[in-house]
Structures are given as C-alpha cells and as structure tokens.
Amino acid sequence: MPVAVGIDVAKETHWAVIKVAQTGQVLASHAVGNTPQAIAGLVDEVRAAEAEHGPATAGIDILGGIAALAEAMLLAGGLTVVHVPGRDRRPDPDA
C-alpha cells in the first residue's frame, strides 16, 4: 500500500503526517524544523515507511520561498512531491 505524506509548511517549523494511503493509518505525525538536519530525518523516516508500505508521495502546501529547502531535499531524496494548495483565505470579491 502506498504512503501519503502531508507537509504543512511554515517559516521555522513544518508539520508532517505520514499515512498508509489506502487505510489512512497514521504512521507518524510531528513537527519538523526547517533545517537540513530535521528535513533529512523526515526523508529517512519516509524512506523507512516506503520500505514497509510501498512508494511515497509527499504533498506540500507551498512551493518555493519558505518551502524551498524542504522541497529540494524531498526531491533530492528521490520522493515524488506534489503541490496541494491550502484553502484560499482571501475574501470572495463577489460576496
């Protein structure tokens, strides 16, 4: 069963959730510092989940900017990364 990784990007600390995609079973849910060491640890954690459950896809809510380090390290780690935009919080101009 494939692995789904969701990463809520923030300036100093991201939040990562690793799940078995088909069942929704949470394998991990925790803060990840926006540092090379912390992100490398997350990549290792995802790789370990892949070894047991199958290929992983990581979804991140921001591309570039504050997410650039995480994005680059996930890709360099051989993971598939997709953009999963967050909810649009701008007011509706037609309301």
JSON list of C-alpha atoms in Angstrom, two decimals:
[
{"chain": "A", "resi": 1, "resn": "MET", "atom": "CA", "xyz": [0.00, 0.00, 0.00]},
{"chain": "A", "resi": 2, "resn": "PRO", "atom": "CA", "xyz": [1.45, 3.40, -0.94]},
{"chain": "A", "resi": 3, "resn": "VAL", "atom": "CA", "xyz": [2.42, 6.01, 1.59]},
{"chain": "A", "resi": 4, "resn": "ALA", "atom": "CA", "xyz": [0.99, 9.54, 1.67]},
{"chain": "A", "resi": 5, "resn": "VAL", "atom": "CA", "xyz": [2.98, 12.33, 3.30]},
{"chain": "A", "resi": 6, "resn": "GLY", "atom": "CA", "xyz": [1.37, 15.68, 4.03]},
{"chain": "A", "resi": 7, "resn": "ILE", "atom": "CA", "xyz": [3.55, 18.62, 4.95]},
{"chain": "A", "resi": 8, "resn": "ASP", "atom": "CA", "xyz": [2.12, 21.87, 6.27]},
{"chain": "A", "resi": 9, "resn": "VAL", "atom": "CA", "xyz": [4.92, 24.31, 5.53]},
{"chain": "A", "resi": 10, "resn": "ALA", "atom": "CA", "xyz": [5.75, 27.13, 7.95]},
{"chain": "A", "resi": 11, "resn": "LYS", "atom": "CA", "xyz": [8.65, 29.53, 8.32]},
{"chain": "A", "resi": 12, "resn": "GLU", "atom": "CA", "xyz": [10.50, 27.82, 11.17]},
{"chain": "A", "resi": 13, "resn": "THR", "atom": "CA", "xyz": [8.70, 24.53, 11.79]},
{"chain": "A", "resi": 14, "resn": "HIS", "atom": "CA", "xyz": [6.74, 22.36, 9.36]},
{"chain": "A", "resi": 15, "resn": "TRP", "atom": "CA", "xyz": [4.18, 19.74, 10.39]},
{"chain": "A", "resi": 16, "resn": "ALA", "atom": "CA", "xyz": [4.43, 16.34, 8.72]},
{"chain": "A", "resi": 17, "resn": "VAL", "atom": "CA", "xyz": [1.98, 13.46, 8.71]},
{"chain": "A", "resi": 18, "resn": "ILE", "atom": "CA", "xyz": [2.90, 10.10, 7.20]},
{"chain": "A", "resi": 19, "resn": "LYS", "atom": "CA", "xyz": [0.00, 7.72, 6.46]},
{"chain": "A", "resi": 20, "resn": "VAL", "atom": "CA", "xyz": [-0.71, 4.47, 4.72]},
{"chain": "A", "resi": 21, "resn": "ALA", "atom": "CA", "xyz": [-2.67, 5.85, 1.77]},
{"chain": "A", "resi": 22, "resn": "GLN", "atom": "CA", "xyz": [-5.26, 3.11, 1.42]},
{"chain": "A", "resi": 23, "resn": "THR", "atom": "CA", "xyz": [-6.21, 2.75, 5.08]},
{"chain": "A", "resi": 24, "resn": "GLY", "atom": "CA", "xyz": [-5.41, 6.19, 6.47]},
{"chain": "A", "resi": 25, "resn": "GLN", "atom": "CA", "xyz": [-3.36, 4.59, 9.25]},
{"chain": "A", "resi": 26, "resn": "VAL", "atom": "CA", "xyz": [-1.13, 7.29, 10.72]},
{"chain": "A", "resi": 27, "resn": "LEU", "atom": "CA", "xyz": [2.47, 6.15, 10.89]},
{"chain": "A", "resi": 28, "resn": "ALA", "atom": "CA", "xyz": [3.83, 9.48, 12.18]},
{"chain": "A", "resi": 29, "resn": "SER", "atom": "CA", "xyz": [2.64, 13.00, 12.91]},
{"chain": "A", "resi": 30, "resn": "HIS", "atom": "CA", "xyz": [5.09, 15.56, 14.23]},
{"chain": "A", "resi": 31, "resn": "ALA", "atom": "CA", "xyz": [6.89, 18.87, 13.87]},
{"chain": "A", "resi": 32, "resn": "VAL", "atom": "CA", "xyz": [9.89, 19.09, 11.55]},
{"chain": "A", "resi": 33, "resn": "GLY", "atom": "CA", "xyz": [12.28, 22.00, 11.89]},
{"chain": "A", "resi": 34, "resn": "ASN", "atom": "CA", "xyz": [13.06, 23.93, 8.73]},
{"chain": "A", "resi": 35, "resn": "THR", "atom": "CA", "xyz": [16.71, 22.84, 8.90]},
{"chain": "A", "resi": 36, "resn": "PRO", "atom": "CA", "xyz": [18.72, 20.48, 6.70]},
{"chain": "A", "resi": 37, "resn": "GLN", "atom": "CA", "xyz": [19.18, 18.02, 9.57]},
{"chain": "A", "resi": 38, "resn": "ALA", "atom": "CA", "xyz": [15.49, 17.87, 10.50]},
{"chain": "A", "resi": 39, "resn": "ILE", "atom": "CA", "xyz": [14.32, 17.55, 6.90]},
{"chain": "A", "resi": 40, "resn": "ALA", "atom": "CA", "xyz": [16.92, 14.84, 6.23]},
{"chain": "A", "resi": 41, "resn": "GLY", "atom": "CA", "xyz": [15.46, 12.99, 9.21]},
{"chain": "A", "resi": 42, "resn": "LEU", "atom": "CA", "xyz": [11.99, 13.27, 7.69]},
{"chain": "A", "resi": 43, "resn": "VAL", "atom": "CA", "xyz": [13.27, 11.92, 4.37]},
{"chain": "A", "resi": 44, "resn": "ASP", "atom": "CA", "xyz": [14.81, 8.96, 6.22]},
{"chain": "A", "resi": 45, "resn": "GLU", "atom": "CA", "xyz": [11.52, 8.40, 8.06]},
{"chain": "A", "resi": 46, "resn": "VAL", "atom": "CA", "xyz": [9.56, 8.42, 4.80]},
{"chain": "A", "resi": 47, "resn": "ARG", "atom": "CA", "xyz": [12.07, 6.04, 3.21]},
{"chain": "A", "resi": 48, "resn": "ALA", "atom": "CA", "xyz": [11.59, 3.63, 6.13]},
{"chain": "A", "resi": 49, "resn": "ALA", "atom": "CA", "xyz": [7.81, 3.81, 5.67]},
{"chain": "A", "resi": 50, "resn": "GLU", "atom": "CA", "xyz": [8.27, 3.11, 1.95]},
{"chain": "A", "resi": 51, "resn": "ALA", "atom": "CA", "xyz": [10.31, 0.01, 2.72]},
{"chain": "A", "resi": 52, "resn": "GLU", "atom": "CA", "xyz": [7.39, -1.41, 4.67]},
{"chain": "A", "resi": 53, "resn": "HIS", "atom": "CA", "xyz": [4.37, 0.00, 2.82]},
{"chain": "A", "resi": 54, "resn": "GLY", "atom": "CA", "xyz": [5.33, 0.99, -0.72]},
{"chain": "A", "resi": 55, "resn": "PRO", "atom": "CA", "xyz": [6.15, 4.17, -2.65]},
{"chain": "A", "resi": 56, "resn": "ALA", "atom": "CA", "xyz": [5.51, 7.56, -1.05]},
{"chain": "A", "resi": 57, "resn": "THR", "atom": "CA", "xyz": [4.10, 10.76, -2.45]},
{"chain": "A", "resi": 58, "resn": "ALA", "atom": "CA", "xyz": [4.65, 13.95, -0.45]},
{"chain": "A", "resi": 59, "resn": "GLY", "atom": "CA", "xyz": [2.14, 16.77, -0.73]},
{"chain": "A", "resi": 60, "resn": "ILE", "atom": "CA", "xyz": [3.22, 20.25, 0.33]},
{"chain": "A", "resi": 61, "resn": "ASP", "atom": "CA", "xyz": [1.02, 23.33, 0.56]},
{"chain": "A", "resi": 62, "resn": "ILE", "atom": "CA", "xyz": [3.58, 25.94, -0.54]},
{"chain": "A", "resi": 63, "resn": "LEU", "atom": "CA", "xyz": [6.15, 25.88, -3.34]},
{"chain": "A", "resi": 64, "resn": "GLY", "atom": "CA", "xyz": [9.39, 27.86, -3.18]},
{"chain": "A", "resi": 65, "resn": "GLY", "atom": "CA", "xyz": [10.13, 30.54, -0.61]},
{"chain": "A", "resi": 66, "resn": "ILE", "atom": "CA", "xyz": [9.91, 29.13, 2.90]},
{"chain": "A", "resi": 67, "resn": "ALA", "atom": "CA", "xyz": [9.29, 25.65, 1.42]},
{"chain": "A", "resi": 68, "resn": "ALA", "atom": "CA", "xyz": [12.31, 25.67, -0.89]},
{"chain": "A", "resi": 69, "resn": "LEU", "atom": "CA", "xyz": [14.63, 23.72, 1.41]},
{"chain": "A", "resi": 70, "resn": "ALA", "atom": "CA", "xyz": [12.05, 21.02, 2.16]},
{"chain": "A", "resi": 71, "resn": "GLU", "atom": "CA", "xyz": [11.01, 20.82, -1.49]},
{"chain": "A", "resi": 72, "resn": "ALA", "atom": "CA", "xyz": [14.61, 20.46, -2.69]},
{"chain": "A", "resi": 73, "resn": "MET", "atom": "CA", "xyz": [15.55, 17.89, -0.06]},
{"chain": "A", "resi": 74, "resn": "LEU", "atom": "CA", "xyz": [12.44, 15.76, -0.65]},
{"chain": "A", "resi": 75, "resn": "LEU", "atom": "CA", "xyz": [13.14, 15.74, -4.39]},
{"chain": "A", "resi": 76, "resn": "ALA", "atom": "CA", "xyz": [16.85, 15.05, -3.84]},
{"chain": "A", "resi": 77, "resn": "GLY", "atom": "CA", "xyz": [15.82, 12.16, -1.60]},
{"chain": "A", "resi": 78, "resn": "GLY", "atom": "CA", "xyz": [14.02, 10.63, -4.57]},
{"chain": "A", "resi": 79, "resn": "LEU", "atom": "CA", "xyz": [10.50, 11.30, -3.32]},
{"chain": "A", "resi": 80, "resn": "THR", "atom": "CA", "xyz": [7.59, 12.33, -5.51]},
{"chain": "A", "resi": 81, "resn": "VAL", "atom": "CA", "xyz": [6.46, 15.81, -4.47]},
{"chain": "A", "resi": 82, "resn": "VAL", "atom": "CA", "xyz": [3.14, 17.37, -5.43]},
{"chain": "A", "resi": 83, "resn": "HIS", "atom": "CA", "xyz": [1.60, 20.74, -4.63]},
{"chain": "A", "resi": 84, "resn": "VAL", "atom": "CA", "xyz": [-1.56, 20.53, -2.57]},
{"chain": "A", "resi": 85, "resn": "PRO", "atom": "CA", "xyz": [-2.76, 24.12, -2.20]},
{"chain": "A", "resi": 86, "resn": "GLY", "atom": "CA", "xyz": [-4.28, 25.11, 1.10]},
{"chain": "A", "resi": 87, "resn": "ARG", "atom": "CA", "xyz": [-7.64, 26.74, 1.48]},
{"chain": "A", "resi": 88, "resn": "ASP", "atom": "CA", "xyz": [-7.87, 30.16, -0.16]},
{"chain": "A", "resi": 89, "resn": "ARG", "atom": "CA", "xyz": [-8.44, 32.62, 2.68]},
{"chain": "A", "resi": 90, "resn": "ARG", "atom": "CA", "xyz": [-8.92, 35.68, 0.51]},
{"chain": "A", "resi": 91, "resn": "PRO", "atom": "CA", "xyz": [-12.36, 37.25, 0.73]},
{"chain": "A", "resi": 92, "resn": "ASP", "atom": "CA", "xyz": [-14.74, 36.44, -2.11]},
{"chain": "A", "resi": 93, "resn": "PRO", "atom": "CA", "xyz": [-14.94, 39.60, -4.28]},
{"chain": "A", "resi": 94, "resn": "ASP", "atom": "CA", "xyz": [-18.46, 38.62, -5.40]},
{"chain": "A", "resi": 95, "resn": "ALA", "atom": "CA", "xyz": [-19.82, 38.26, -1.86]}
]
